[in-house]
CSV table of C-alpha atoms in Angstrom, one decimal:
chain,number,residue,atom,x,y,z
A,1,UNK,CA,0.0,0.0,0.0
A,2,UNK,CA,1.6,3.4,-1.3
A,3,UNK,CA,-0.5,5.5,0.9
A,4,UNK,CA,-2.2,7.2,-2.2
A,5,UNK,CA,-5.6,6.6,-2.4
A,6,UNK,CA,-8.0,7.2,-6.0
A,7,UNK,CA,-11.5,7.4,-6.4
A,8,UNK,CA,-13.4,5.4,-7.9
A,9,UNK,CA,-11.9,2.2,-9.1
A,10,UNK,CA,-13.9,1.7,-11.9
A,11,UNK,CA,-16.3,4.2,-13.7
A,12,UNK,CA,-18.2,3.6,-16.7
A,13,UNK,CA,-19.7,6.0,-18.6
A,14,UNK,CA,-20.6,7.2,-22.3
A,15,UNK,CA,-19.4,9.2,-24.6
A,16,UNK,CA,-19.7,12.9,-24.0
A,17,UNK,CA,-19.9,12.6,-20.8
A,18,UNK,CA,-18.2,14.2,-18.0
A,19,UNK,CA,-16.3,12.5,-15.3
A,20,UNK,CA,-14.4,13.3,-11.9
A,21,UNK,CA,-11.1,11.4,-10.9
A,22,UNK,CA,-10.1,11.9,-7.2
A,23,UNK,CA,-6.5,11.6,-5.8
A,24,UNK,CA,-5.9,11.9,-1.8
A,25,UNK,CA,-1.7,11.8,-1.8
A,26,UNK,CA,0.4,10.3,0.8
A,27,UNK,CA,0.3,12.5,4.2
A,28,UNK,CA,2.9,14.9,4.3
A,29,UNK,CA,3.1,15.1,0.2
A,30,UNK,CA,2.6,18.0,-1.6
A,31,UNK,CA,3.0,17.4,-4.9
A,32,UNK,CA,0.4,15.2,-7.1
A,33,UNK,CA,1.1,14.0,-10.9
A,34,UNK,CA,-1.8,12.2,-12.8
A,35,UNK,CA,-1.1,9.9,-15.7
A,36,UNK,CA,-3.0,8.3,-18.8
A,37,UNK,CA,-2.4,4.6,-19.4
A,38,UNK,CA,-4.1,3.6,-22.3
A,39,UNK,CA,-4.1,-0.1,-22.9
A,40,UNK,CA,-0.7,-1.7,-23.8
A,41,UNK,CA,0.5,1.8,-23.6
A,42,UNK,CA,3.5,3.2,-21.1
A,43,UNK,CA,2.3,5.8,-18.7
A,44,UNK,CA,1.4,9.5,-20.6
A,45,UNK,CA,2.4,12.0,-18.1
A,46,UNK,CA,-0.8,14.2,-17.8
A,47,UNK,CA,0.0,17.2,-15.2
A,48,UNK,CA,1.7,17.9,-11.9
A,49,UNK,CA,0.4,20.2,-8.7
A,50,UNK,CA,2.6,21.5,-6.1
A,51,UNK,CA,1.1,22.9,-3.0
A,52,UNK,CA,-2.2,23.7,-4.9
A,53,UNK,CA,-0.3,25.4,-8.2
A,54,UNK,CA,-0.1,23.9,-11.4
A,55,UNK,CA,3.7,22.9,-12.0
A,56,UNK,CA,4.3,21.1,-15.0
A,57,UNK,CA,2.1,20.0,-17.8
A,58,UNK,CA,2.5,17.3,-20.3
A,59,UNK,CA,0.0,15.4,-22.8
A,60,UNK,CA,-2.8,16.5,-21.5
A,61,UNK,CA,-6.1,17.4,-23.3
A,62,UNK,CA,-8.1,20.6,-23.7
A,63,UNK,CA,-10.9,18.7,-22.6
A,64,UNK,CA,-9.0,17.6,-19.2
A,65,UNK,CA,-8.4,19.7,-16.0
A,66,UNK,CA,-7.1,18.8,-12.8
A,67,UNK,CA,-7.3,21.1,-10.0
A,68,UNK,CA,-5.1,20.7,-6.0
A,69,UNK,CA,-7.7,21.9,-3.2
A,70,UNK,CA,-6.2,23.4,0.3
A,71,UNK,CA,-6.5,19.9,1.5
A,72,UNK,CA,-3.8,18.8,-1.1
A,73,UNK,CA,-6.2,16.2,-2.5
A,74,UNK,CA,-6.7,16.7,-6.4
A,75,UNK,CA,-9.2,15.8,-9.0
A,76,UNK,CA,-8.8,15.3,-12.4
A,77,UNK,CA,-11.6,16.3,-14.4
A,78,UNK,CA,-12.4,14.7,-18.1
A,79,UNK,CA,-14.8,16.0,-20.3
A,80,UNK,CA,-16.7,15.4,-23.7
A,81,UNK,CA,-15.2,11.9,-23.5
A,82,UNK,CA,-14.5,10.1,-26.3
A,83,UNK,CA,-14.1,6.5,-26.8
A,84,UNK,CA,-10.3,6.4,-26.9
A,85,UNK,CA,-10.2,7.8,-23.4
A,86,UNK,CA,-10.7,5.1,-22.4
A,87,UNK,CA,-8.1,4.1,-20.1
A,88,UNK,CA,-6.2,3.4,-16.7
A,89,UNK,CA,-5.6,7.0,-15.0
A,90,UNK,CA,-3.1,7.1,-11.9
A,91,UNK,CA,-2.3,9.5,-9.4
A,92,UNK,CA,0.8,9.8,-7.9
A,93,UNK,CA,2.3,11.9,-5.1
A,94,UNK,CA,6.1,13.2,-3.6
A,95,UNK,CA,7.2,15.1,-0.9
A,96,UNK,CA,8.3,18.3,-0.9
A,97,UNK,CA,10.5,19.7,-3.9
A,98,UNK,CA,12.9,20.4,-0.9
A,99,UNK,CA,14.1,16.6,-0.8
A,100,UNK,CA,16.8,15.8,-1.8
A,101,UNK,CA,14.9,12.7,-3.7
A,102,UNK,CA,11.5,13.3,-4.8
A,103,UNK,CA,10.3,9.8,-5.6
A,104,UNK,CA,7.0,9.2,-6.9
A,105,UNK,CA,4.8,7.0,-5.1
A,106,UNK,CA,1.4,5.5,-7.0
A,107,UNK,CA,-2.4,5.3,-5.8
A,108,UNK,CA,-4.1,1.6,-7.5
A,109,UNK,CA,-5.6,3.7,-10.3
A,110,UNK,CA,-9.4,4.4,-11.6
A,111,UNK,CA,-10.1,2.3,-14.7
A,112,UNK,CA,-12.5,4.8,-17.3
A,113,UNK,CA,-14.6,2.5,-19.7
A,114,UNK,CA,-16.1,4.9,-22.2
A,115,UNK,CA,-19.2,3.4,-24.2
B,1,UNK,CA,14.8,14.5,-20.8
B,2,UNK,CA,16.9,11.7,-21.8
B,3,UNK,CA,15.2,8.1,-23.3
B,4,UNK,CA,16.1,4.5,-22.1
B,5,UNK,CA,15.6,1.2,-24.5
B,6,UNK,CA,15.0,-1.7,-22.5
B,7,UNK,CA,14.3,-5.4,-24.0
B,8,UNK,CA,10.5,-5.8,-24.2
B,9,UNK,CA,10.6,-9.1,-22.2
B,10,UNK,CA,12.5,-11.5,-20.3
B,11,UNK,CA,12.0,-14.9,-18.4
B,12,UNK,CA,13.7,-15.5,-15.4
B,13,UNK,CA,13.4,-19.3,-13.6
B,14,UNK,CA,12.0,-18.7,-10.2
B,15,UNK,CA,14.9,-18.3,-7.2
B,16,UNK,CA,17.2,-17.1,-9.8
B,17,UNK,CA,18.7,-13.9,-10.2
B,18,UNK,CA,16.8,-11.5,-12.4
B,19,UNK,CA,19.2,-8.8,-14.6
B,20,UNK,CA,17.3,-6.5,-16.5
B,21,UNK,CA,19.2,-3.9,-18.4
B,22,UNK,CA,18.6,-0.4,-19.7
B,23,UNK,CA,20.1,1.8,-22.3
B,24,UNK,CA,20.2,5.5,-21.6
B,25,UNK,CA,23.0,6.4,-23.9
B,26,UNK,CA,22.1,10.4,-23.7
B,27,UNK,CA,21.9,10.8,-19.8
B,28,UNK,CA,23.6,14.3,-18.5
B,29,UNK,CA,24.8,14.6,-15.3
B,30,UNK,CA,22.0,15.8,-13.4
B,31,UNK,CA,19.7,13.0,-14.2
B,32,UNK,CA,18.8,10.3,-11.9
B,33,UNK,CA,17.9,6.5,-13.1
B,34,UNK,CA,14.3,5.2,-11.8
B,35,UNK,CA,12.9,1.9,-11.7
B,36,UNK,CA,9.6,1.2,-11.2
B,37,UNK,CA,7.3,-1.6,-11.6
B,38,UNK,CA,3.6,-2.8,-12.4
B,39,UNK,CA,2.0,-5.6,-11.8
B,40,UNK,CA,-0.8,-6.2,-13.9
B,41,UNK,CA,-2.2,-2.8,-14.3
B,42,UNK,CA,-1.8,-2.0,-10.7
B,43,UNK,CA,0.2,1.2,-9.8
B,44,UNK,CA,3.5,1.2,-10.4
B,45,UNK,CA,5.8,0.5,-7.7
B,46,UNK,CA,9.0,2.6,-6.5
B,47,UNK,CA,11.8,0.2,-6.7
B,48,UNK,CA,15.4,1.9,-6.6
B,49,UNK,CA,17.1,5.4,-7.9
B,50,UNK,CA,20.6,6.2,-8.4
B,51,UNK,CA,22.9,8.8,-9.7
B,52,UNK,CA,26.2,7.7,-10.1
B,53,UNK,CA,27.4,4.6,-7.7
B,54,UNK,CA,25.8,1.6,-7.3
B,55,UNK,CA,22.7,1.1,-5.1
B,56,UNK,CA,21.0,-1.6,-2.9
B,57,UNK,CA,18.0,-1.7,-0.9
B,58,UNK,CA,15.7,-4.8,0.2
B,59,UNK,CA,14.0,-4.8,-3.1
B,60,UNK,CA,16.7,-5.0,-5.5
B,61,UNK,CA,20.4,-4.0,-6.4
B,62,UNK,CA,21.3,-0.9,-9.0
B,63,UNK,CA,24.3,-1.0,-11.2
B,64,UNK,CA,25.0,1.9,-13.2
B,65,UNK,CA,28.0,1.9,-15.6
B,66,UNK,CA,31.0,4.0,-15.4
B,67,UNK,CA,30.1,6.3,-18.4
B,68,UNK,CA,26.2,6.3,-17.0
B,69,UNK,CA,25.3,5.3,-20.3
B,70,UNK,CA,23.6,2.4,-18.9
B,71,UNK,CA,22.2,0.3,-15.9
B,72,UNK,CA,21.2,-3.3,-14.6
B,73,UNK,CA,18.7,-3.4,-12.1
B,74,UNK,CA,18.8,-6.8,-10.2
B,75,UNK,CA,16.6,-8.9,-8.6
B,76,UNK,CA,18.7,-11.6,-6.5
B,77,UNK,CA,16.1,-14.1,-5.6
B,78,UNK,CA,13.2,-13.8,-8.3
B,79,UNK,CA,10.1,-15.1,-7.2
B,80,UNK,CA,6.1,-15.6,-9.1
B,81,UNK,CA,5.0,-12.2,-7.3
B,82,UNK,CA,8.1,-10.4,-9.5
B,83,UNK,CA,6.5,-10.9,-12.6
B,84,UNK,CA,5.5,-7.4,-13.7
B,85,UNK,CA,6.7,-5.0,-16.3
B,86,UNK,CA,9.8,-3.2,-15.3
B,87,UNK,CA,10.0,0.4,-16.1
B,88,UNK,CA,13.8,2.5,-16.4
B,89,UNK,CA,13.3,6.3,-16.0
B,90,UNK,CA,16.2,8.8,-16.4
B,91,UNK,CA,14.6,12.1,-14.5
B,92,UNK,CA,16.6,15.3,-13.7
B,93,UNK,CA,17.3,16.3,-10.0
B,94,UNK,CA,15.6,18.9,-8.3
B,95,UNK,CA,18.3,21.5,-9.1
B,96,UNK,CA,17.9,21.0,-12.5
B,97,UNK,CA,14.5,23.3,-12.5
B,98,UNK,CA,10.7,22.6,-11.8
B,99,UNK,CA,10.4,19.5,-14.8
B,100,UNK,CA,9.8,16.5,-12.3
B,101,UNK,CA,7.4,14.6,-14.9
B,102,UNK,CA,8.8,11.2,-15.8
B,103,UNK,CA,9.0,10.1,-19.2
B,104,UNK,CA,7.6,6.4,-19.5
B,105,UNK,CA,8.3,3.6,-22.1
B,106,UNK,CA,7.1,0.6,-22.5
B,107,UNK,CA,9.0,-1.3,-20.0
B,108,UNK,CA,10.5,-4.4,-19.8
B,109,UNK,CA,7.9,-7.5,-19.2
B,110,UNK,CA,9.8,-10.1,-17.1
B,111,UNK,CA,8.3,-13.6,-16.5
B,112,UNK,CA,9.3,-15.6,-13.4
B,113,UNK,CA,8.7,-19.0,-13.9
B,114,UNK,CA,8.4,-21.6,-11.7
């Protein structure tokens, strides 16, 4: 157990449809990454919070936003889904970019089935 | 960020020693080499990091070559519950600025059998 919790699991839903992700990261961890894992795929960085600010951005759609509350949980927001989004999404979270390490540690995932 | 090539897959005979390799032939000196694994489409799982020397921990053992260019991660006792895709990473350090995403490939798929 990594301590990083996502909800839901699984979510099914249809095409344009909007969905929610949730990420709560480890306690004491400031920073949260989501990633994209479509199937067979490697991981698609999607975007990375620090302390509630949005720090570094990678393949991530127009149609996706992610958001870091006060709380330092984080949801990841999809919308007008399309059938190739279809996909494992992972949150992961560090420490503090004062580490001298700042390893990466992953919730189980939400698997997004879009019909 | 710099790539890695690792093979695609690998079988390893239970209570041997696992080697799995990884190319990073354009590493610069501020990056770091991750490995991380999945197991079945869980989340992937920190393993080890290193920069320069070589690096153990409970999990596994991390060679890195002289020139950096390249790395074995080793697994001294494979069992069944190793089999998972393995995943190298080269990522800069902190000093190196605010990028901390990591760029995945496809992993190496390593088969313990019994």
């Amino acid at each position: 157990d990594s301590g990083v919790t996502q909800t839901p699991k699984h979510l099914i839903t249809a095409t344009g449809q909007r969905v929610t992700l949730r990420c709560s990261p480890r306690s004491g961890d400031l920073s949260v990454y989501w990633y994209q894992q479509s199937l067979d795929q490697g991981l698609q960085f999607l975007i990375q919070y620090y302390n509630g600010e949005e720090r570094a951005k990678g393949n991530i759609l127009e149609r996706f936003s992610a958001q870091q509350f006060p709380d330092l949980h984080s949801e990841l927001n999809l919308s007008s889904l399309e059938l190739g989004d279809s996909a494992l999404y992972f949150c992961a979270s560090s420490v503090s970019q004062r580490a001298s390490t700042d390893t990466q540690y992953f919730g189980p995932g939400t698997r997004l089935t879009v019909l | 960020d710099a790539k890695t090539t690792q093979p695609p897959s690998m079988d390893c005979a239970e209570g041997r020693a696992a080697n799995l390799p990884c190319n990073h032939s354009t590493i610069s000196g501020n990056e770091y080499v991750y490995w991380y694994r999945q197991i079945h489409s869980q989340g992937p799982q920190y393993i080890i990091h290193g920069l320069k020397n070589n690096e153990t921990n409970e999990m596994a053992s991390l060679i890195i070559t002289e020139d950096r260019k390249s790395s074995t991660l080793i697994l001294p006792h494979a069992t069944l519950r190793d089999t998972a895709v393995y995943y190298c990473i080269v990522r800069p350090t902190l000093n190196a600025g605010n990028n901390r995403k990591l760029i995945w490939g496809l992993g190496t798929s390593l088969a313990v059998n019994p």
